PDB file of C-alpha atoms and ligand atoms in Angstrom:
ATOM      1  CA  MET A   1      84.945 115.691 101.594  1.00 83.00           C
ATOM      2  CA  GLY A   2      86.842 112.451 101.192  1.00 97.00           C
ATOM      3  CA  LYS A   3      86.689 109.621 103.433  1.00 98.00           C
ATOM      4  CA  LEU A   4      90.063 110.230 105.021  1.00 98.00           C
ATOM      5  CA  SER A   5      89.301 114.101 105.349  1.00 98.00           C
ATOM      6  CA  GLY A   6      91.730 115.612 108.114  1.00 98.00           C
ATOM      7  CA  LYS A   7      93.446 112.241 108.378  1.00 98.00           C
ATOM      8  CA  VAL A   8      97.298 112.405 108.503  1.00 99.00           C
ATOM      9  CA  ALA A   9      99.079 109.652 106.800  1.00 99.00           C
ATOM     10  CA  ILE A  10     102.939 108.390 106.332  1.00 99.00           C
ATOM     11  CA  VAL A  11     103.664 105.862 103.658  1.00 99.00           C
ATOM     12  CA  SER A  12     107.047 104.511 103.365  1.00 99.00           C
ATOM     13  CA  GLY A  13     108.750 103.729  99.975  1.00 98.00           C
ATOM     14  CA  SER A  14     106.004 105.779  98.550  1.00 98.00           C
ATOM     15  CA  GLY A  15     108.113 107.259  95.460  1.00 98.00           C
ATOM     16  CA  ARG A  16     107.297 104.306  92.966  1.00 98.00           C
ATOM     17  CA  GLY A  17     105.042 101.394  92.549  1.00 98.00           C
ATOM     18  CA  ILE A  18     102.465 100.246  95.023  1.00 98.00           C
ATOM     19  CA  GLY A  19     103.305 102.936  97.605  1.00 99.00           C
ATOM     20  CA  ARG A  20     103.161 105.692  95.390  1.00 98.00           C
ATOM     21  CA  ALA A  21      99.482 104.344  94.477  1.00 99.00           C
ATOM     22  CA  VAL A  22      98.672 104.053  98.082  1.00 99.00           C
ATOM     23  CA  ALA A  23      99.780 107.785  98.667  1.00 99.00           C
ATOM     24  CA  MET A  24      97.721 109.005  95.652  1.00 98.00           C
ATOM     25  CA  LYS A  25      94.759 107.123  96.651  1.00 98.00           C
ATOM     26  CA  LEU A  26      94.959 107.998 100.387  1.00 98.00           C
ATOM     27  CA  ALA A  27      95.485 111.635  99.165  1.00 98.00           C
ATOM     28  CA  SER A  28      92.606 111.606  96.694  1.00 98.00           C
ATOM     29  CA  GLU A  29      90.415 110.559  99.807  1.00 98.00           C
ATOM     30  CA  GLY A  30      91.540 113.590 101.794  1.00 98.00           C
ATOM     31  CA  ALA A  31      94.635 112.597 103.744  1.00 98.00           C
ATOM     32  CA  SER A  32      97.393 114.622 104.279  1.00 99.00           C
ATOM     33  CA  ILE A  33     100.489 112.317 103.033  1.00 99.00           C
ATOM     34  CA  VAL A  34     104.186 112.172 104.101  1.00 99.00           C
ATOM     35  CA  VAL A  35     105.973 110.478 101.394  1.00 99.00           C
ATOM     36  CA  ASN A  36     109.155 109.024 101.693  1.00 98.00           C
ATOM     37  CA  ASP A  37     111.711 107.143  99.511  1.00 98.00           C
ATOM     38  CA  LEU A  38     115.539 106.837  99.262  1.00 97.00           C
ATOM     39  CA  ASP A  39     115.976 109.398  97.227  1.00 96.00           C
ATOM     40  CA  ALA A  40     114.579 113.046  96.804  1.00 98.00           C
ATOM     41  CA  GLY A  41     113.759 112.915  92.871  1.00 98.00           C
ATOM     42  CA  PRO A  42     110.689 110.212  93.316  1.00 98.00           C
ATOM     43  CA  ALA A  43     109.553 111.619  96.542  1.00 98.00           C
ATOM     44  CA  ASN A  44     109.271 114.990  95.312  1.00 98.00           C
ATOM     45  CA  GLU A  45     107.578 113.629  92.205  1.00 98.00           C
ATOM     46  CA  VAL A  46     104.890 112.198  94.151  1.00 98.00           C
ATOM     47  CA  VAL A  47     104.475 115.228  96.281  1.00 99.00           C
ATOM     48  CA  ALA A  48     104.051 117.369  93.330  1.00 98.00           C
ATOM     49  CA  ALA A  49     101.483 114.788  91.749  1.00 98.00           C
ATOM     50  CA  ILE A  50      99.424 114.871  94.846  1.00 98.00           C
ATOM     51  CA  GLU A  51      99.373 118.223  94.983  1.00 98.00           C
ATOM     52  CA  ALA A  52      98.624 118.502  91.446  1.00 98.00           C
ATOM     53  CA  ALA A  53      95.614 116.635  92.000  1.00 98.00           C
ATOM     54  CA  GLY A  54      94.461 118.791  94.759  1.00 98.00           C
ATOM     55  CA  GLY A  55      95.842 117.022  97.941  1.00 98.00           C
ATOM     56  CA  THR A  56      98.387 117.853 100.365  1.00 98.00           C
ATOM     57  CA  ALA A  57     101.852 116.285 100.837  1.00 99.00           C
ATOM     58  CA  ILE A  58     105.371 116.816 102.052  1.00 98.00           C
ATOM     59  CA  ALA A  59     108.442 114.397 101.594  1.00 98.00           C
ATOM     60  CA  CYS A  60     110.418 112.701 104.310  1.00 99.00           C
ATOM     61  CA  VAL A  61     113.585 111.684 102.352  1.00 98.00           C
ATOM     62  CA  GLY A  62     115.619 108.744 103.808  1.00 98.00           C
ATOM     63  CA  ASN A  63     116.405 105.276 103.872  1.00 98.00           C
ATOM     64  CA  VAL A  64     114.092 103.473 106.574  1.00 98.00           C
ATOM     65  CA  THR A  65     116.843 101.179 108.006  1.00 98.00           C
ATOM     66  CA  ALA A  66     118.669 104.370 109.370  1.00 98.00           C
ATOM     67  CA  PRO A  67     118.354 103.919 113.203  1.00 98.00           C
ATOM     68  CA  ASP A  68     116.745 107.259 113.509  1.00 98.00           C
ATOM     69  CA  PHE A  69     114.552 107.133 110.656  1.00 98.00           C
ATOM     70  CA  GLY A  70     111.343 106.052 112.537  1.00 98.00           C
ATOM     71  CA  GLU A  71     111.561 109.073 114.918  1.00 98.00           C
ATOM     72  CA  ARG A  72     111.994 111.489 112.061  1.00 98.00           C
ATOM     73  CA  PHE A  73     109.127 110.131 109.956  1.00 99.00           C
ATOM     74  CA  VAL A  74     106.760 110.143 112.551  1.00 99.00           C
ATOM     75  CA  ARG A  75     107.964 113.605 113.650  1.00 98.00           C
ATOM     76  CA  ALA A  76     107.543 114.796 110.086  1.00 99.00           C
ATOM     77  CA  ALA A  77     103.751 114.061 110.340  1.00 99.00           C
ATOM     78  CA  ILE A  78     103.327 115.549 113.643  1.00 98.00           C
ATOM     79  CA  ASP A  79     105.257 118.743 112.705  1.00 98.00           C
ATOM     80  CA  GLY A  80     104.297 118.824 109.116  1.00 98.00           C
ATOM     81  CA  PHE A  81     100.569 118.384 109.800  1.00 98.00           C
ATOM     82  CA  GLY A  82      99.819 118.301 113.638  1.00 98.00           C
ATOM     83  CA  GLY A  83      98.797 114.459 114.054  1.00 98.00           C
ATOM     84  CA  LEU A  84      99.217 110.945 112.751  1.00 98.00           C
ATOM     85  CA  ASP A  85      96.284 108.610 112.099  1.00 99.00           C
ATOM     86  CA  ILE A  86      97.728 106.164 109.266  1.00 99.00           C
ATOM     87  CA  ILE A  87     100.679 104.309 108.933  1.00 99.00           C
ATOM     88  CA  VAL A  88     101.523 102.269 105.996  1.00 99.00           C
ATOM     89  CA  ASN A  89     104.866 100.225 106.465  1.00 99.00           C
ATOM     90  CA  ASN A  90     105.347  99.497 102.392  1.00 98.00           C
ATOM     91  CA  ALA A  91     109.313 100.356 101.598  1.00 98.00           C
ATOM     92  CA  GLY A  92     111.133  97.377 100.578  1.00 98.00           C
ATOM     93  CA  TYR A  93     112.878  95.313  97.811  1.00 97.00           C
ATOM     94  CA  THR A  94     113.880  91.702  96.853  1.00 96.00           C
ATOM     95  CA  ARG A  95     117.020  89.902  96.715  1.00 96.00           C
ATOM     96  CA  ASP A  96     116.689  86.324  95.957  1.00 95.00           C
ATOM     97  CA  GLY A  97     118.715  83.269  95.938  1.00 95.00           C
ATOM     98  CA  VAL A  98     118.703  80.095  97.294  1.00 97.00           C
ATOM     99  CA  ILE A  99     119.607  79.239 100.805  1.00 98.00           C
ATOM    100  CA  GLN A 100     123.063  77.749 100.147  1.00 98.00           C
ATOM    101  CA  LYS A 101     123.955  80.968  97.993  1.00 97.00           C
ATOM    102  CA  GLN A 102     122.898  83.269 100.360  1.00 97.00           C
ATOM    103  CA  THR A 103     125.348  85.484 102.357  1.00 97.00           C
ATOM    104  CA  ASP A 104     124.409  86.593 106.163  1.00 98.00           C
ATOM    105  CA  GLU A 105     124.337  89.927 104.556  1.00 96.00           C
ATOM    106  CA  GLN A 106     121.899  89.251 102.207  1.00 97.00           C
ATOM    107  CA  PHE A 107     119.511  87.548 104.721  1.00 98.00           C
ATOM    108  CA  GLN A 108     120.089  90.399 107.280  1.00 98.00           C
ATOM    109  CA  ALA A 109     119.211  93.241 104.494  1.00 97.00           C
ATOM    110  CA  MET A 110     115.711  91.858 104.279  1.00 98.00           C
ATOM    111  CA  ILE A 111     115.308  91.823 107.979  1.00 98.00           C
ATOM    112  CA  ASP A 112     116.597  95.112 108.281  1.00 98.00           C
ATOM    113  CA  VAL A 113     114.207  96.717 105.670  1.00 98.00           C
ATOM    114  CA  HIS A 114     111.002  94.622 106.206  1.00 98.00           C
ATOM    115  CA  VAL A 115     110.979  94.065 109.911  1.00 98.00           C
ATOM    116  CA  THR A 116     113.396  96.220 111.988  1.00 99.00           C
ATOM    117  CA  ALA A 117     112.411  99.661 109.804  1.00 99.00           C
ATOM    118  CA  PRO A 118     108.733  99.017 110.506  1.00 99.00           C
ATOM    119  CA  PHE A 119     109.247  97.920 114.249  1.00 99.00           C
ATOM    120  CA  ARG A 120     111.156 101.209 114.666  1.00 99.00           C
ATOM    121  CA  ILE A 121     108.763 103.248 112.683  1.00 99.00           C
ATOM    122  CA  LEU A 122     105.995 101.725 115.056  1.00 99.00           C
ATOM    123  CA  ARG A 123     107.915 102.260 118.340  1.00 99.00           C
ATOM    124  CA  ALA A 124     108.336 105.757 117.346  1.00 99.00           C
ATOM    125  CA  ALA A 125     104.425 106.069 117.152  1.00 99.00           C
ATOM    126  CA  ALA A 126     103.701 104.439 120.339  1.00 98.00           C
ATOM    127  CA  GLU A 127     104.128 107.499 122.683  1.00 98.00           C
ATOM    128  CA  PRO A 128     102.126 110.025 120.058  1.00 98.00           C
ATOM    129  CA  PHE A 129      99.310 107.370 120.024  1.00 98.00           C
ATOM    130  CA  ARG A 130      99.148 107.153 123.606  1.00 98.00           C
ATOM    131  CA  THR A 131      99.067 110.911 124.345  1.00 98.00           C
ATOM    132  CA  PHE A 132      96.364 111.333 121.558  1.00 98.00           C
ATOM    133  CA  ALA A 133      94.221 108.429 122.660  1.00 98.00           C
ATOM    134  CA  LYS A 134      94.469 109.792 126.457  1.00 98.00           C
ATOM    135  CA  GLN A 135      93.393 112.984 125.155  1.00 98.00           C
ATOM    136  CA  GLU A 136      90.447 111.922 123.173  1.00 98.00           C
ATOM    137  CA  ALA A 137      89.161 109.733 125.845  1.00 97.00           C
ATOM    138  CA  ALA A 138      89.278 112.789 128.242  1.00 98.00           C
ATOM    139  CA  GLU A 139      87.191 114.527 125.763  1.00 98.00           C
ATOM    140  CA  GLY A 140      84.875 111.648 125.382  1.00 98.00           C
ATOM    141  CA  ARG A 141      85.976 110.974 121.797  1.00 97.00           C
ATOM    142  CA  GLU A 142      86.733 107.797 120.180  1.00 97.00           C
ATOM    143  CA  VAL A 143      89.194 108.438 117.165  1.00 98.00           C
ATOM    144  CA  ILE A 144      90.413 105.300 115.363  1.00 98.00           C
ATOM    145  CA  ARG A 145      93.841 105.072 113.975  1.00 99.00           C
ATOM    146  CA  LYS A 146      95.073 102.878 111.424  1.00 99.00           C
ATOM    147  CA  VAL A 147      98.335 100.740 110.707  1.00 99.00           C
ATOM    148  CA  VAL A 148      98.852  98.781 107.651  1.00 99.00           C
ATOM    149  CA  ASN A 149     101.872  96.672 107.207  1.00 99.00           C
ATOM    150  CA  ILE A 150     102.744  95.378 103.804  1.00 99.00           C
ATOM    151  CA  SER A 151     103.757  91.546 103.432  1.00 98.00           C
ATOM    152  CA  SER A 152     103.428  88.944 100.775  1.00 98.00           C
ATOM    153  CA  MET A 153     102.200  85.754 100.022  1.00 97.00           C
ATOM    154  CA  ALA A 154     105.985  84.736  99.841  1.00 97.00           C
ATOM    155  CA  GLY A 155     105.496  85.289 103.616  1.00 98.00           C
ATOM    156  CA  THR A 156     102.197  83.764 104.142  1.00 97.00           C
ATOM    157  CA  HIS A 157     102.653  80.691 101.569  1.00 95.00           C
ATOM    158  CA  GLY A 158     106.822  80.634 101.065  1.00 96.00           C
ATOM    159  CA  ASN A 159     108.318  80.926  97.835  1.00 94.00           C
ATOM    160  CA  ALA A 160     111.530  79.264  96.421  1.00 94.00           C
ATOM    161  CA  GLY A 161     114.340  81.205  96.019  1.00 95.00           C
ATOM    162  CA  GLN A 162     113.368  83.850  98.770  1.00 97.00           C
ATOM    163  CA  VAL A 163     114.246  82.590 102.232  1.00 98.00           C
ATOM    164  CA  ASN A 164     115.306  86.002 103.523  1.00 98.00           C
ATOM    165  CA  TYR A 165     112.584  87.996 102.046  1.00 98.00           C
ATOM    166  CA  SER A 166     109.886  85.415 103.019  1.00 98.00           C
ATOM    167  CA  SER A 167     111.337  85.073 106.714  1.00 98.00           C
ATOM    168  CA  ALA A 168     111.252  88.818 107.010  1.00 98.00           C
ATOM    169  CA  LYS A 169     107.593  88.934 105.357  1.00 98.00           C
ATOM    170  CA  ALA A 170     106.317  86.301 107.788  1.00 98.00           C
ATOM    171  CA  ALA A 171     107.644  88.296 110.445  1.00 98.00           C
ATOM    172  CA  VAL A 172     105.674  91.023 109.500  1.00 98.00           C
ATOM    173  CA  VAL A 173     102.469  89.383 110.034  1.00 98.00           C
ATOM    174  CA  GLY A 174     103.699  88.350 113.862  1.00 98.00           C
ATOM    175  CA  MET A 175     104.373  92.033 114.244  1.00 98.00           C
ATOM    176  CA  THR A 176     101.001  92.793 112.972  1.00 99.00           C
ATOM    177  CA  LYS A 177      99.165  90.257 115.219  1.00 98.00           C
ATOM    178  CA  THR A 178     100.909  91.279 118.451  1.00 98.00           C
ATOM    179  CA  LEU A 179     100.470  95.220 117.832  1.00 98.00           C
ATOM    180  CA  SER A 180      96.862  94.596 117.233  1.00 98.00           C
ATOM    181  CA  LYS A 181      96.633  93.296 120.685  1.00 98.00           C
ATOM    182  CA  GLU A 182      98.975  95.923 122.470  1.00 98.00           C
ATOM    183  CA  TRP A 183      97.237  98.712 120.662  1.00 98.00           C
ATOM    184  CA  GLY A 184      93.587  97.977 120.773  1.00 98.00           C
ATOM    185  CA  ARG A 185      93.278 100.081 124.148  1.00 98.00           C
ATOM    186  CA  LEU A 186      94.694 103.187 122.144  1.00 98.00           C
ATOM    187  CA  LYS A 187      92.202 102.685 119.288  1.00 98.00           C
ATOM    188  CA  VAL A 188      94.794 101.729 116.955  1.00 99.00           C
ATOM    189  CA  CYS A 189      93.591  98.920 114.213  1.00 99.00           C
ATOM    190  CA  VAL A 190      96.846  97.131 112.995  1.00 99.00           C
ATOM    191  CA  ASN A 191      96.345  94.794 109.949  1.00 99.00           C
ATOM    192  CA  CYS A 192      98.363  93.648 107.174  1.00 98.00           C
ATOM    193  CA  VAL A 193      98.226  93.093 103.227  1.00 98.00           C
ATOM    194  CA  ALA A 194      99.913  90.256 101.735  1.00 98.00           C
ATOM    195  CA  PHE A 195     100.205  91.004  97.799  1.00 98.00           C
ATOM    196  CA  GLY A 196     100.510  88.108  95.252  1.00 97.00           C
ATOM    197  CA  PHE A 197     101.682  89.374  91.870  1.00 95.00           C
ATOM    198  CA  ILE A 198     101.567  92.835  91.319  1.00 97.00           C
ATOM    199  CA  GLU A 199     103.071  94.745  88.292  1.00 96.00           C
ATOM    200  CA  THR A 200     105.975  96.861  89.495  1.00 97.00           C
ATOM    201  CA  ARG A 201     109.759  96.632  89.162  1.00 95.00           C
ATOM    202  CA  LEU A 202     110.140  94.035  91.455  1.00 94.00           C
ATOM    203  CA  THR A 203     108.131  91.454  89.104  1.00 93.00           C
ATOM    204  CA  LYS A 204     109.351  92.419  85.966  1.00 94.00           C
ATOM    205  CA  PRO A 205     111.483  90.103  83.949  1.00 93.00           C
ATOM    206  CA  ASN A 206     114.600  90.181  85.525  1.00 92.00           C
ATOM    207  CA  ASP A 207     116.610  90.998  82.165  1.00 93.00           C
ATOM    208  CA  ASP A 208     114.793  94.421  82.113  1.00 94.00           C
ATOM    209  CA  PRO A 209     117.189  96.852  83.061  1.00 94.00           C
ATOM    210  CA  GLU A 210     114.596  98.821  85.542  1.00 94.00           C
ATOM    211  CA  THR A 211     114.808  95.563  87.796  1.00 95.00           C
ATOM    212  CA  ARG A 212     118.323  96.485  88.283  1.00 94.00           C
ATOM    213  CA  ILE A 213     117.892  98.700  91.461  1.00 94.00           C
ATOM    214  CA  GLU A 214     120.050 100.996  93.508  1.00 91.00           C
ATOM    215  CA  ILE A 215     119.968 100.807  97.198  1.00 89.00           C
ATOM    216  CA  GLU A 216     122.586 102.712  99.296  1.00 79.00           C
ATOM    217  CA  GLY A 217     125.094 102.666  96.227  1.00 86.00           C
ATOM    218  CA  ARG A 218     124.590  98.909  95.824  1.00 90.00           C
ATOM    219  CA  THR A 219     123.189  97.571  92.800  1.00 93.00           C
ATOM    220  CA  ILE A 220     120.612  94.762  93.414  1.00 91.00           C
ATOM    221  CA  GLN A 221     119.135  92.462  90.665  1.00 92.00           C
ATOM    222  CA  ALA A 222     115.264  92.281  91.583  1.00 93.00           C
ATOM    223  CA  GLY A 223     112.844  90.951  89.167  1.00 92.00           C
ATOM    224  CA  VAL A 224     111.698  87.472  88.242  1.00 90.00           C
ATOM    225  CA  PRO A 225     113.194  85.047  85.834  1.00 88.00           C
ATOM    226  CA  THR A 226     111.445  85.542  82.559  1.00 88.00           C
ATOM    227  CA  ALA A 227     110.477  81.585  82.137  1.00 85.00           C
ATOM    228  CA  MET A 228     108.723  81.887  85.414  1.00 84.00           C
ATOM    229  CA  LEU A 229     106.489  85.029  84.422  1.00 87.00           C
ATOM    230  CA  GLY A 230     104.282  83.078  82.315  1.00 85.00           C
ATOM    231  CA  ALA A 231     103.811  80.085  84.686  1.00 85.00           C
ATOM    232  CA  LEU A 232     102.994  82.667  87.484  1.00 82.00           C
ATOM    233  CA  LYS A 233     100.344  84.456  85.576  1.00 81.00           C
ATOM    234  CA  THR A 234      98.386  81.080  84.803  1.00 88.00           C
ATOM    235  CA  MET A 235      98.409  80.440  88.551  1.00 92.00           C
ATOM    236  CA  VAL A 236      96.287  83.261  89.059  1.00 95.00           C
ATOM    237  CA  PRO A 237      92.419  82.892  88.947  1.00 95.00           C
ATOM    238  CA  LEU A 238      91.996  86.152  87.746  1.00 96.00           C
ATOM    239  CA  GLY A 239      94.416  85.339  84.817  1.00 93.00           C
ATOM    240  CA  ARG A 240      96.844  88.375  85.239  1.00 94.00           C
ATOM    241  CA  ALA A 241      98.911  90.442  87.632  1.00 95.00           C
ATOM    242  CA  GLY A 242      97.188  93.048  89.725  1.00 97.00           C
ATOM    243  CA  THR A 243      98.048  96.674  89.101  1.00 98.00           C
ATOM    244  CA  VAL A 244      99.609  99.345  91.514  1.00 98.00           C
ATOM    245  CA  GLU A 245      96.233 100.791  91.956  1.00 98.00           C
ATOM    246  CA  GLU A 246      94.572  97.563  92.742  1.00 98.00           C
ATOM    247  CA  ALA A 247      96.927  96.604  95.247  1.00 98.00           C
ATOM    248  CA  ALA A 248      96.292 100.143  96.628  1.00 99.00           C
ATOM    249  CA  GLY A 249      92.806  99.541  97.014  1.00 98.00           C
ATOM    250  CA  GLY A 250      93.624  96.640  99.476  1.00 98.00           C
ATOM    251  CA  VAL A 251      95.168  98.871 101.878  1.00 99.00           C
ATOM    252  CA  TYR A 252      92.924 101.849 101.542  1.00 99.00           C
ATOM    253  CA  LEU A 253      90.178  99.106 102.799  1.00 98.00           C
ATOM    254  CA  PHE A 254      91.880  98.961 106.079  1.00 99.00           C
ATOM    255  CA  CYS A 255      92.325 102.716 105.982  1.00 99.00           C
ATOM    256  CA  ALA A 256      88.736 103.570 105.462  1.00 98.00           C
ATOM    257  CA  PRO A 257      86.242 104.138 108.418  1.00 98.00           C
ATOM    258  CA  GLU A 258      84.216 100.913 107.224  1.00 98.00           C
ATOM    259  CA  SER A 259      87.199  98.944 108.618  1.00 98.00           C
ATOM    260  CA  ASP A 260      86.829 100.481 112.018  1.00 98.00           C
ATOM    261  CA  TYR A 261      86.361  97.582 113.861  1.00 98.00           C
ATOM    262  CA  ILE A 262      88.750  94.987 111.856  1.00 98.00           C
ATOM    263  CA  THR A 263      92.063  94.319 113.425  1.00 99.00           C
ATOM    264  CA  GLY A 264      94.923  91.986 113.859  1.00 98.00           C
ATOM    265  CA  GLU A 265      94.059  90.633 110.055  1.00 98.00           C
ATOM    266  CA  VAL A 266      96.282  89.635 107.137  1.00 98.00           C
ATOM    267  CA  LEU A 267      94.229  90.300 103.657  1.00 98.00           C
ATOM    268  CA  VAL A 268      95.579  88.547 100.724  1.00 98.00           C
ATOM    269  CA  VAL A 269      95.785  90.861  97.525  1.00 98.00           C
ATOM    270  CA  GLY A 270      96.528  88.072  94.943  1.00 97.00           C
ATOM    271  CA  GLY A 271      93.851  87.705  92.605  1.00 97.00           C
ATOM    272  CA  GLY A 272      92.457  84.548  94.020  1.00 96.00           C
ATOM    273  CA  VAL A 273      95.883  82.628  94.117  1.00 90.00           C
ATOM    274  CA  SER A 274      95.822  79.890  96.977  1.00 81.00           C
ATOM    275  CA  LEU A 275      99.334  78.293  96.558  1.00 71.00           C
TER     276      LEU A 275
HETATM  277  N1  NAD B 301     105.157  93.811  93.412  1.00 88.63           N
HETATM  278  C1  NAD B 301     104.944  92.617  93.897  1.00 88.63           C
HETATM  279  O1  NAD B 301     103.972  91.656  93.196  1.00 88.63           O
HETATM  280  C2  NAD B 301     104.712  92.592  95.418  1.00 88.63           C
HETATM  281  C3  NAD B 301     104.330  91.181  96.099  1.00 88.63           C
HETATM  282  C4  NAD B 301     104.314  91.397  97.315  1.00 88.63           C
HETATM  283  C5  NAD B 301     104.947  92.239  98.423  1.00 88.63           C
HETATM  284  N2  NAD B 301     105.432  93.516  97.856  1.00 88.63           N
HETATM  285  C6  NAD B 301     105.889  94.201  98.579  1.00 88.63           C
HETATM  286  O2  NAD B 301     105.283  95.818  98.376  1.00 88.63           O
HETATM  287  C7  NAD B 301     106.161  96.596  98.679  1.00 88.63           C
HETATM  288  C8  NAD B 301     106.045  97.865  97.663  1.00 88.63           C
HETATM  289  O3  NAD B 301     107.030  97.011  96.623  1.00 88.63           O
HETATM  290  P1  NAD B 301     106.755  97.330  94.958  1.00 88.63           P
HETATM  291  O4  NAD B 301     106.322  96.372  94.236  1.00 88.63           O
HETATM  292  O5  NAD B 301     105.921  98.750  94.825  1.00 88.63           O
HETATM  293  O6  NAD B 301     108.365  97.897  94.553  1.00 88.63           O
HETATM  294  P2  NAD B 301     109.039  99.188  94.119  1.00 88.63           P
HETATM  295  O7  NAD B 301     110.357  98.749  94.011  1.00 88.63           O
HETATM  296  O8  NAD B 301     108.404  99.521  92.941  1.00 88.63           O
HETATM  297  O9  NAD B 301     108.719 100.404  95.189  1.00 88.63           O
HETATM  298  C9  NAD B 301     109.401 100.276  96.435  1.00 88.63           C
HETATM  299  C10 NAD B 301     109.527 101.676  96.883  1.00 88.63           C
HETATM  300  O10 NAD B 301     110.307 101.544  98.156  1.00 88.63           O
HETATM  301  C11 NAD B 301     111.560 102.328  98.047  1.00 88.63           C
HETATM  302  N3  NAD B 301     112.543 101.591  98.970  1.00 88.63           N
HETATM  303  C12 NAD B 301     113.425 100.279  98.902  1.00 88.63           C
HETATM  304  N4  NAD B 301     113.868 100.493  99.982  1.00 88.63           N
HETATM  305  C13 NAD B 301     113.894 101.499 100.675  1.00 88.63           C
HETATM  306  C14 NAD B 301     114.560 101.975 101.948  1.00 88.63           C
HETATM  307  N5  NAD B 301     115.625 101.484 102.693  1.00 88.63           N
HETATM  308  N6  NAD B 301     114.239 103.297 102.486  1.00 88.63           N
HETATM  309  C15 NAD B 301     113.152 103.775 101.873  1.00 88.63           C
HETATM  310  N7  NAD B 301     112.535 103.591 100.566  1.00 88.63           N
HETATM  311  C16 NAD B 301     112.936 102.394 100.186  1.00 88.63           C
HETATM  312  C17 NAD B 301     111.907 102.171  96.597  1.00 88.63           C
HETATM  313  O11 NAD B 301     112.912 103.011  96.340  1.00 88.63           O
HETATM  314  C18 NAD B 301     110.830 102.000  95.640  1.00 88.63           C
HETATM  315  O12 NAD B 301     110.222 103.530  95.468  1.00 88.63           O
HETATM  316  C19 NAD B 301     107.252  95.968  99.121  1.00 88.63           C
HETATM  317  O13 NAD B 301     107.489  95.918 100.516  1.00 88.63           O
HETATM  318  C20 NAD B 301     107.368  94.559  98.521  1.00 88.63           C
HETATM  319  O14 NAD B 301     107.967  93.880  99.335  1.00 88.63           O
HETATM  320  C21 NAD B 301     105.136  93.414  96.248  1.00 88.63           C
END
């Protein structure tokens, strides 16, 4: 019996990177997972990996920025597994540039994926959460549900070249704190994890082909300038970037029953960096 046995979790952007590690970790603790990514390939690969490890998962493929995606994602959990206990808003990417070179579209794209999409997913969960809480209260039971929104130290501390991304990730903190106040009465804990420097394709040297990512037919250059990478690592007291498993560990802390009385918090998972 895992600590999340019987729970149902939805994890956006879980076909790769940190989201994949979160999905694997929650599944290893017994949660049934709805895996999401833009394309079926990565999403189905993660479903197969969870099943191969003895867990349970289904895929809900699609772009989180689609207006109807929030409803579809929440429905996938309720129809597929009969409930919804954990939401991890993780899907995202970067489109860097100094402010004078950023277009409106480039700025808005970060707001769409990091702020509007989680807003719609959480709004879609509001009614089911209210119904579950009412029913459980009538039965004299208290069931604690969890939301973990993924932010970044770019949002909590700022980062040159990321005015779009850091603005969006800062908004995630505001959304988290407000919903923790709205949803306490529904017994939903809403917290945020802000990562520092975690090893994924978003933080590889930007001359690595893996950092050229496809989003809706557009090729986006992610990654970090090679010259900056060494400097970034020397700023980390623990002396290295985090692994995706270590990043997932931070998210798991907020999903585990031990954090049932913690809500409205931002946990920095950054190896000790305080910029
Ligand atoms: N890697 C880091 O150092 C770091 C630091 C701070 C915050 N973050 C945040 O962590 C989250 C995960 O990033 P990662 O580093 O694992 O990146 P990643 O590229 O390895 O994984 C992100 C996944 O999200 C998916 N995705 C992107 N846009 C999507 C959309 N519109 N709809 C559905 N799926 C979408 C991608 O296809 C990909 O599989 C992001 O929100 C990112 O901003 C990462």
